[in-house]
GROMACS .gro file of C-alpha atoms in nm:
model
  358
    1UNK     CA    1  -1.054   1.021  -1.408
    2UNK     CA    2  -1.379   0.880  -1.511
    3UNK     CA    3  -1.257   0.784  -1.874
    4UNK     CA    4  -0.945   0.591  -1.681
    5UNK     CA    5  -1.252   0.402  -1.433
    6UNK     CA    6  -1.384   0.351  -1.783
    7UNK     CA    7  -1.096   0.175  -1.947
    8UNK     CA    8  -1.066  -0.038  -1.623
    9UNK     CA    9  -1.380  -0.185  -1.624
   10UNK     CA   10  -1.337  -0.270  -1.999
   11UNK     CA   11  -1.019  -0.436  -1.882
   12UNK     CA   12  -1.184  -0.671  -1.646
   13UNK     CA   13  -1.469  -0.703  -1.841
   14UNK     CA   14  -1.229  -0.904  -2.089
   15UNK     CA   15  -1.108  -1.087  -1.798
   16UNK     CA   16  -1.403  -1.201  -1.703
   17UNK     CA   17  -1.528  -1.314  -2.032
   18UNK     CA   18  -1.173  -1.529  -2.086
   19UNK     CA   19  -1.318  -1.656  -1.725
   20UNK     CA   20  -1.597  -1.783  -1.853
   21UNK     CA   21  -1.817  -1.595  -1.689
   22UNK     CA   22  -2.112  -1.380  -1.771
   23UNK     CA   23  -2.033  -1.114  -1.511
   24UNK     CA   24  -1.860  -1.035  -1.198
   25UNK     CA   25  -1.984  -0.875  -0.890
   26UNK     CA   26  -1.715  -0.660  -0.730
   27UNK     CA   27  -1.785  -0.626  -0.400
   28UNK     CA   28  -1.451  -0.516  -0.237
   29UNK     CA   29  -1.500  -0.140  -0.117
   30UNK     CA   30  -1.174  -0.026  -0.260
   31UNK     CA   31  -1.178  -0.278  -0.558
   32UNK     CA   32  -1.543  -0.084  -0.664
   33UNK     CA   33  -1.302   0.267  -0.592
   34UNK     CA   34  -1.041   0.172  -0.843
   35UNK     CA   35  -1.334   0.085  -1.097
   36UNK     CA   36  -1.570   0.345  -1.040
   37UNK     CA   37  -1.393   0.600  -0.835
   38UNK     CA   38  -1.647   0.643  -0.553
   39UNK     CA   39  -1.513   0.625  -0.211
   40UNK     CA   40  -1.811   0.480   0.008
   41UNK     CA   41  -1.889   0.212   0.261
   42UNK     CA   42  -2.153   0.078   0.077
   43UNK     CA   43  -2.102  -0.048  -0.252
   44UNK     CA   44  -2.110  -0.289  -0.512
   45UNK     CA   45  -2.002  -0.330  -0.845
   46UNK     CA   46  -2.167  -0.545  -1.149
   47UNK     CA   47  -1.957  -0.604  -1.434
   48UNK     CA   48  -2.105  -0.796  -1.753
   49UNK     CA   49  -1.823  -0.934  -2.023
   50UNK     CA   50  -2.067  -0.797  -2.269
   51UNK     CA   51  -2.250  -0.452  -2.126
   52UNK     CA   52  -2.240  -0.170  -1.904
   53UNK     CA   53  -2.174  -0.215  -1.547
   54UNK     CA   54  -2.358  -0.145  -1.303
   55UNK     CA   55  -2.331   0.026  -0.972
   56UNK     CA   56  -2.501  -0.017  -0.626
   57UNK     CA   57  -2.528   0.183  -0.306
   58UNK     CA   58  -2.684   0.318  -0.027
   59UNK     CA   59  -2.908   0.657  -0.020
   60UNK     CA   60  -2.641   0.806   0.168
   61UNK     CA   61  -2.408   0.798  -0.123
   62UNK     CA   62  -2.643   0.789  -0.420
   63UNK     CA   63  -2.590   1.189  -0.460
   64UNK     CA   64  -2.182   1.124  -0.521
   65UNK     CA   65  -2.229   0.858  -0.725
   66UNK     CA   66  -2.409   1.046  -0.934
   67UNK     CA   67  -2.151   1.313  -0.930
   68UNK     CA   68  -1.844   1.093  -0.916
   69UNK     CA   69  -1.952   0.820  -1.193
   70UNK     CA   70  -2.284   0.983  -1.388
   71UNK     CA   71  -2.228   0.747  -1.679
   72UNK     CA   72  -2.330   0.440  -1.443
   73UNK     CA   73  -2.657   0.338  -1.413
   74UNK     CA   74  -2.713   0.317  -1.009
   75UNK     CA   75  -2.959   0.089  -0.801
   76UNK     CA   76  -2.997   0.280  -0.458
   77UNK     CA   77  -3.050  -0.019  -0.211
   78UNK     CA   78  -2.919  -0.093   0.145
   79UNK     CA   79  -2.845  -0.498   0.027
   80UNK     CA   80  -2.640  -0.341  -0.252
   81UNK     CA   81  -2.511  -0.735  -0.321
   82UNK     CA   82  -2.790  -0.905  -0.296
   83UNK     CA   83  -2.986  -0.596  -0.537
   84UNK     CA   84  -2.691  -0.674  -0.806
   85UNK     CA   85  -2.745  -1.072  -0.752
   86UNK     CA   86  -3.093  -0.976  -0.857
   87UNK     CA   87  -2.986  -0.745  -1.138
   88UNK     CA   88  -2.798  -0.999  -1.297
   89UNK     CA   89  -3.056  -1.277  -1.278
   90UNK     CA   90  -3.291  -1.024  -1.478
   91UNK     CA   91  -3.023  -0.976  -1.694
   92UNK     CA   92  -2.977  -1.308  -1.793
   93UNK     CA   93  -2.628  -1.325  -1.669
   94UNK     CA   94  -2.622  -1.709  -1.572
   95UNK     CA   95  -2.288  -1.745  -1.412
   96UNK     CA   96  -2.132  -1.445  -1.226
   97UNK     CA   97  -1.781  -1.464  -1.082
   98UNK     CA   98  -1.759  -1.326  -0.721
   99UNK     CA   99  -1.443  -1.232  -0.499
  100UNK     CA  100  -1.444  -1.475  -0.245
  101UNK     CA  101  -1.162  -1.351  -0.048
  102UNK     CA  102  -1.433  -1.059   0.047
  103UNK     CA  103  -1.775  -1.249   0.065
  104UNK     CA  104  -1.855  -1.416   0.409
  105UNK     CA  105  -1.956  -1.814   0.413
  106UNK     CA  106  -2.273  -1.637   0.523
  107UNK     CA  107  -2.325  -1.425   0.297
  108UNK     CA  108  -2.247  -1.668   0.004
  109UNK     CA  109  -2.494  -1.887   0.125
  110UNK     CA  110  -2.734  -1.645   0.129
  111UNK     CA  111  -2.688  -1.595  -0.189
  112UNK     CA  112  -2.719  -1.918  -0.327
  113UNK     CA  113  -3.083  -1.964  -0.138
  114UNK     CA  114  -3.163  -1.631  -0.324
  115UNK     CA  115  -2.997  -1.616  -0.646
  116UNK     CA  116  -3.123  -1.759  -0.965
  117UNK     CA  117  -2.785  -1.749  -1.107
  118UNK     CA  118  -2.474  -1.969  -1.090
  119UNK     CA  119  -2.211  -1.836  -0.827
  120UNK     CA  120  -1.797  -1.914  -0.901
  121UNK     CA  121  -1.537  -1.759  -0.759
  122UNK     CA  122  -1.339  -1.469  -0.959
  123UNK     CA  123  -1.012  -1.447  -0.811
  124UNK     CA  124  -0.831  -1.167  -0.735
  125UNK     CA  125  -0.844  -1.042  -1.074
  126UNK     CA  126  -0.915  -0.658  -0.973
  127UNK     CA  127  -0.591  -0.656  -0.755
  128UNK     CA  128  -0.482  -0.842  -1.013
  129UNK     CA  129  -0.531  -0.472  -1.261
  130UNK     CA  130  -0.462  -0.254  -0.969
  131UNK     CA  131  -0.097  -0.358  -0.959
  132UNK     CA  132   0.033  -0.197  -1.285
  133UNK     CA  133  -0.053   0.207  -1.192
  134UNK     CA  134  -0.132   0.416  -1.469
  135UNK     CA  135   0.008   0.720  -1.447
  136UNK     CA  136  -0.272   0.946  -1.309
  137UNK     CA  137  -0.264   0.727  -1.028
  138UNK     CA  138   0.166   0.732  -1.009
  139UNK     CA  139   0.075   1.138  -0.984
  140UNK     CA  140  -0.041   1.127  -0.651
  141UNK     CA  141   0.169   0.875  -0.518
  142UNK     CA  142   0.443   1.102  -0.623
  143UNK     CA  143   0.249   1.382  -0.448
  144UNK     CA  144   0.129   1.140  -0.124
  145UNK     CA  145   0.538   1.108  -0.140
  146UNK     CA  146   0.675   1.429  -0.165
  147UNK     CA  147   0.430   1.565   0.108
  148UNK     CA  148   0.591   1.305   0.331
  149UNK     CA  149   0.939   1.403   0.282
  150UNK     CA  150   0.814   1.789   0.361
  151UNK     CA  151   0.704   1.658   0.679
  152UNK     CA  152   0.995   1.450   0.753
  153UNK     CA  153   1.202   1.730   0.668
  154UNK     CA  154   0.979   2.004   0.851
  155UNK     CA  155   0.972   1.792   1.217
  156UNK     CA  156   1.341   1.720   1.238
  157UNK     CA  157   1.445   2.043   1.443
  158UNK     CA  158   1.206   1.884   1.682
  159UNK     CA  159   1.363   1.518   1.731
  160UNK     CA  160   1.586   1.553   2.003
  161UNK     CA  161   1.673   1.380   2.341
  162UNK     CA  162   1.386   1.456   2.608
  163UNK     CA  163   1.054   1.422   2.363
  164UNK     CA  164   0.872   1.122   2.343
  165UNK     CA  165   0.818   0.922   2.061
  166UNK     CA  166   0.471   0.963   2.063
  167UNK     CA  167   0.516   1.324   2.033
  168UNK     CA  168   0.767   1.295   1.707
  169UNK     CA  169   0.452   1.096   1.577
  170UNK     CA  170   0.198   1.344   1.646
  171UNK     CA  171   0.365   1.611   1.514
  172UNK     CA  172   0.484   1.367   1.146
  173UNK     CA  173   0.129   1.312   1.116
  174UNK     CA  174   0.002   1.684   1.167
  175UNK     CA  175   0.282   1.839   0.989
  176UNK     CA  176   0.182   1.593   0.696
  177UNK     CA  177  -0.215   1.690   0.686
  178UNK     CA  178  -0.079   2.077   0.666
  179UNK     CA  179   0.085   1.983   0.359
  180UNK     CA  180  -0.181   1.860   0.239
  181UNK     CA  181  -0.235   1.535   0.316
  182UNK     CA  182  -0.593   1.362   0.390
  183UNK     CA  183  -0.487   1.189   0.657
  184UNK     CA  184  -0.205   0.985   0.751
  185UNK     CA  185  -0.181   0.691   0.517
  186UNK     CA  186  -0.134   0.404   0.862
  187UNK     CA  187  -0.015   0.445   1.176
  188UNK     CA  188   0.287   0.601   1.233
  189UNK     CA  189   0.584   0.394   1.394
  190UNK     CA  190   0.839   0.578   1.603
  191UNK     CA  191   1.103   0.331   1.725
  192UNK     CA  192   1.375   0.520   1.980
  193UNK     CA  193   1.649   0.286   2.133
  194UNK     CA  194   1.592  -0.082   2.238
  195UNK     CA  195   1.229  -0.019   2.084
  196UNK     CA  196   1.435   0.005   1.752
  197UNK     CA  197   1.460  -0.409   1.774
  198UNK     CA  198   1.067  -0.400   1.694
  199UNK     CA  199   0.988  -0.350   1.314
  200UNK     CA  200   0.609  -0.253   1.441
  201UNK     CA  201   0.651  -0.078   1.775
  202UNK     CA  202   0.395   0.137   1.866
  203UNK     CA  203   0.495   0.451   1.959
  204UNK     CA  204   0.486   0.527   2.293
  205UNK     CA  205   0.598   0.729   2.615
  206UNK     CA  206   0.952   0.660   2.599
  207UNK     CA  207   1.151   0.972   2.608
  208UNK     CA  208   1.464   1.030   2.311
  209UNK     CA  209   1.781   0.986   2.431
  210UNK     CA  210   2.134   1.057   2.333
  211UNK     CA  211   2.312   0.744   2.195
  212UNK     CA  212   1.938   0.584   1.989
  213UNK     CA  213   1.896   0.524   1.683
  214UNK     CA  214   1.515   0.646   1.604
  215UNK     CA  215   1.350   0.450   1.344
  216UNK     CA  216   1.023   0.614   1.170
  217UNK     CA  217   0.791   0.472   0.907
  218UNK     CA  218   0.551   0.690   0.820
  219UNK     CA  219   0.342   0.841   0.468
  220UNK     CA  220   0.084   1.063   0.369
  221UNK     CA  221  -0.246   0.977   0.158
  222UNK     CA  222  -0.326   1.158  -0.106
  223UNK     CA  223  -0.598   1.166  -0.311
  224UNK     CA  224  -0.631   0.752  -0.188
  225UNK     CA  225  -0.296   0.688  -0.270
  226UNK     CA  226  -0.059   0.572   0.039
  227UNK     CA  227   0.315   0.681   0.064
  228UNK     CA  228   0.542   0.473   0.280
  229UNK     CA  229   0.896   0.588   0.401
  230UNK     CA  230   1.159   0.505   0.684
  231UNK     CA  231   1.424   0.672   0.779
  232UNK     CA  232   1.637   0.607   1.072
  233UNK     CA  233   1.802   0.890   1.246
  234UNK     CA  234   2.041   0.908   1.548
  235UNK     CA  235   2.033   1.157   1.849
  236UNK     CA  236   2.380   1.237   1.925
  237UNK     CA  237   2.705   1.133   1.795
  238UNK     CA  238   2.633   0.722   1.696
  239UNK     CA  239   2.851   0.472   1.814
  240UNK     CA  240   3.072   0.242   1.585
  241UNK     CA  241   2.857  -0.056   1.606
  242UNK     CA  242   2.514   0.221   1.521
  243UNK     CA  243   2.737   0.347   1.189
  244UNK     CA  244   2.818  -0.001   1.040
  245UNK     CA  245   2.468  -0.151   1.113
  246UNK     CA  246   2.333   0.135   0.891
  247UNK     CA  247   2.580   0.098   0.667
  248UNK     CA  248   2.502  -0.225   0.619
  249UNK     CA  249   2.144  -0.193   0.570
  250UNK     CA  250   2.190   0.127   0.344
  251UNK     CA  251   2.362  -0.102   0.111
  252UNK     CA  252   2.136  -0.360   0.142
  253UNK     CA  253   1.860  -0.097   0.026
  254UNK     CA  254   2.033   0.016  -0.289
  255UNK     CA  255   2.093  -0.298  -0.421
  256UNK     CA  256   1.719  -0.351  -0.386
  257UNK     CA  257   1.615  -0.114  -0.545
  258UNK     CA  258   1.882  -0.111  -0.816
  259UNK     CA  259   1.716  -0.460  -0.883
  260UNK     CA  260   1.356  -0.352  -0.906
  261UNK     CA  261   1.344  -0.393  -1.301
  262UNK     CA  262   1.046  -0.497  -1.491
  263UNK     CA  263   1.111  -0.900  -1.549
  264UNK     CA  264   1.238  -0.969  -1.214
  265UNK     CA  265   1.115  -1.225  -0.943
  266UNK     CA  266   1.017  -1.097  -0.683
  267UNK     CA  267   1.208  -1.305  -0.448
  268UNK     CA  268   1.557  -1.215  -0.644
  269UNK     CA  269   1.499  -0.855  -0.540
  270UNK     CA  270   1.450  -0.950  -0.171
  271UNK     CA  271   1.746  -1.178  -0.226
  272UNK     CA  272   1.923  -0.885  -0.350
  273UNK     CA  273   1.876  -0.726  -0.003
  274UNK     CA  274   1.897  -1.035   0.215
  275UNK     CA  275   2.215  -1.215   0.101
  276UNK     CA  276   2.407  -0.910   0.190
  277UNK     CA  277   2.246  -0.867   0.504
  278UNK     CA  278   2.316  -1.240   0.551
  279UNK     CA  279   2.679  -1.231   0.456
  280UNK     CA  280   2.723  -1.004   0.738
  281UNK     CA  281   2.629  -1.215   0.968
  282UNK     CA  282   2.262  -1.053   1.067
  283UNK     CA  283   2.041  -1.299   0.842
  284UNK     CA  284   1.853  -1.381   1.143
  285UNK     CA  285   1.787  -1.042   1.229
  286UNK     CA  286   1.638  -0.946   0.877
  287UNK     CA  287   1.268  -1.070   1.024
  288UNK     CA  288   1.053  -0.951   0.741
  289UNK     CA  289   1.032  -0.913   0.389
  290UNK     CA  290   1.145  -0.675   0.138
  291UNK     CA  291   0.880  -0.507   0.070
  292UNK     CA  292   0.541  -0.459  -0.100
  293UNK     CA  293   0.285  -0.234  -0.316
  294UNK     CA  294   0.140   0.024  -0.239
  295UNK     CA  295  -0.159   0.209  -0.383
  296UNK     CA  296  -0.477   0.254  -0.303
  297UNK     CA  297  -0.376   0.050   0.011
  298UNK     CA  298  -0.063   0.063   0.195
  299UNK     CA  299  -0.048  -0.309   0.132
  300UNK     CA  300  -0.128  -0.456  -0.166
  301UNK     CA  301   0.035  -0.696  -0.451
  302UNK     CA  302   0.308  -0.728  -0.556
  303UNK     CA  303   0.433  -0.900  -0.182
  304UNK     CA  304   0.817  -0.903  -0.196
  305UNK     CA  305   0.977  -1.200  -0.029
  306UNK     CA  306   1.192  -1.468  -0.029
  307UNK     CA  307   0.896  -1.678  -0.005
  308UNK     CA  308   0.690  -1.491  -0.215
  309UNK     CA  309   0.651  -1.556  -0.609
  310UNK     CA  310   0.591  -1.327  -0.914
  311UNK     CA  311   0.725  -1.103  -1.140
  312UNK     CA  312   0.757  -0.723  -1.135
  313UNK     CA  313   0.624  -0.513  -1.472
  314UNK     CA  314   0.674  -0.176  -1.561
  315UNK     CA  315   0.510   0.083  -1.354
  316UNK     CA  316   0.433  -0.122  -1.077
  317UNK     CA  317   0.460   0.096  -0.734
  318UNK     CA  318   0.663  -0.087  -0.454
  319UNK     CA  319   0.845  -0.033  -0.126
  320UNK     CA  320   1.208  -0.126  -0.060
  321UNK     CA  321   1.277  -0.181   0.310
  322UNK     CA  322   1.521  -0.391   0.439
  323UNK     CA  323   1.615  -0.383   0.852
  324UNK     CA  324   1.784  -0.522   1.074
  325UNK     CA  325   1.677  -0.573   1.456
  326UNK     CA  326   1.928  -0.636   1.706
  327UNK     CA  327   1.720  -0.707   2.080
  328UNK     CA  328   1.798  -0.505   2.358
  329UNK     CA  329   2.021  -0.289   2.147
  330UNK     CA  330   1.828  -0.104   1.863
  331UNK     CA  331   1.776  -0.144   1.504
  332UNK     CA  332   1.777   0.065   1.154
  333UNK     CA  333   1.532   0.037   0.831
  334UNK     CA  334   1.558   0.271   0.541
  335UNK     CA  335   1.246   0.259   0.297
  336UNK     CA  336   1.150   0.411  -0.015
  337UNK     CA  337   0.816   0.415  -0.247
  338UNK     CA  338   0.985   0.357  -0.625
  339UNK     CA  339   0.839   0.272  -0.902
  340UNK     CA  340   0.924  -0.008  -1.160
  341UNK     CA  341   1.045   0.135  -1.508
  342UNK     CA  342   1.171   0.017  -1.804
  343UNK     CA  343   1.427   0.245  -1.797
  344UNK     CA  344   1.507   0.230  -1.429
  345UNK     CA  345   1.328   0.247  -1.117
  346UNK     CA  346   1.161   0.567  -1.034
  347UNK     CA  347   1.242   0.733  -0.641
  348UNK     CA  348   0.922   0.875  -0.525
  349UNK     CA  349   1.072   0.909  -0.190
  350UNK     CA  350   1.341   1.122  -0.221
  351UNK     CA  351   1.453   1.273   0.090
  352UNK     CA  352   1.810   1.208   0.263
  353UNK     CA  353   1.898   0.836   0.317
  354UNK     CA  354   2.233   1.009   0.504
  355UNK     CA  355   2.256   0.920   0.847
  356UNK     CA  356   2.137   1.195   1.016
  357UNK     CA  357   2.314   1.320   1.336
  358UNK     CA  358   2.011   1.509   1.518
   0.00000   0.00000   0.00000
């Protein structure tokens, strides 16, 4: 992918000169992945409007940054942002832009003692990029995706009454690195029951019993890329009340994402969700938002709320994941990962959204 790091940093290179500024410094770990591609705990990013960039890091990674990004010039140096502070004072780069959303006060005023150059903030103008995918990077959320459903689909003869939900975790998140997974892409939540009322329960010892609804939000990384799915299954024959309140909230999901189009507001497609959650009487209950992006993190922009502004654009990754949570009783979420297209959103999570009768 280096030629697609390439035509990034180009990309923010012309954001930063309409800035006004000579340069940034990227100093965000996974901001300086989705520019350079190295993966690292170390690093640091300099990015003239006019010029190559240039690349910092410890000795520990200087041998894969080398591999990973050869056509950057790399300064191998534990203070890998105060070594491209430096770098662009002796390059004449007078002001340089700097994400302040990652630099400490500390640090900053550090800086200023140290630097010869004039320090202003940049914005979030690399999240800013990272929200429209291209589609090398849509490629393995797609595959982060599908090896979630395998899992999913490979563990349910094991959800049953008498396992715990920390076992159905366990074995979501090993079945998922045997497909190929890295790792799991955040923890997984497995909510039986009354623990169903809790959009982030942890999973725990409770044993699975006949009668629960069993919520689970999991995903696979791939290649850096986080899925994100929920599906809520039921052990044993569900009650009425358990059928309508999915019902309700599998309705709620389609119109979501049947209103993920490039154009919309962000808070019309949770409103999409929400008002017929609302006219059902369970407003109250719907406790989050709609959704959010995913990527290189599992959350990133766009947020989707009903407090939340913006606009969606073609082939912008997102989840859709409505719930309800009723206390004491239980509760049921259905997620997908889809992408926004022009021509209609794109499922990357494609298993079942039937209500399962395990």
């Amino acid at each position: 992918m280096g030629e697609a790091h390439a035509a990034r940093r180009r990309r923010l290179a012309a954001l930063v000169a309409e800035r006004g500024a000579a340069a940034a410094l990227v100093t965000r770990l996974v901001n300086v992945r989705y520019l350079t591609g190295l993966d690292s705990s170390r690093a640091a990013l300099l990015v003239p409007a006019d010029g190559p960039a240039v690349l910092a890091t410890d000795g520990r990674y200087a041998g894969m940054a080398a591999e990973v990004c050869p056509e950057l010039p790399v300064v191998v140096d534990r203070q890998v942002v105060e070594a491209l502070v430096a770098r662009a004072a002796a390059d004449g780069h007078g002001r340089v832009g700097f994400e302040a959303h990652d630099i400490t006060v500390e640090q900053h005023a550090a800086l200023l003692d140290a630097a010869e150059v004039e320090l202003a903030p940049l914005g979030r103008l690399v999240e800013e990029l990272r929200m429209v995918k291209d589609e090398e990077e849509i490629a393995l959320l797609r595959e982060a995706c599908a090896i979630t459903g395998r899992a999913f689909e490979a563990v349910l003869p094991e959800i049953r009454a008498g396992v715990t939900e920390r076992a159905v975790a366990v074995a979501l998140e090993r079945a998922m690195v045997d497909f190929g997974a890295e790792r799991p892409a955040f923890e997984s939540i497995i909510a039986s029951g009354p623990n169903g009322a809790v959009p982030h329960h942890h999973p725990g010892g409770r044993e699975l019993q006949a009668g629960d609804l069993v919520t689970m939000d999991f995903g696979a990384l791939y290649g850096g890329y986080h899925a994100d799915m929920t599906r809520t299954v039921a052990i044993g024959e569900p009650a009425g009340w358990q059928r309508d309140l999915y019902d309700l909230v599998s309705r709620a999901q389609r119109a979501a994402v049947e209103a993920a189009r490039p154009g919309a507001d962000t808070k019309d497609v949770d409103a999409a969700a929400r008002e017929i959650i609302k006219d059902a009487g369970h407003g109250a209950e719907f406790t989050h938002g709609l959704g959010h992006g995913v990527g290189l993190e599992i959350h990133e922009a766009p947020l989707m709320g009903y407090d939340k502004t913006g606009k969606l654009m073609d082939r912008v990754p997102i989840t859709a994941e409505p719930g309800v949570y009723l206390t004491g009783r239980g509760g049921v979420r259905i997620e997908d990962t889809i992408v926004v297209r022009a021509d209609g959103p794109e499922l990357l999570t494609t298993t079942t959204k039937d209500l399962l009768v395990l």
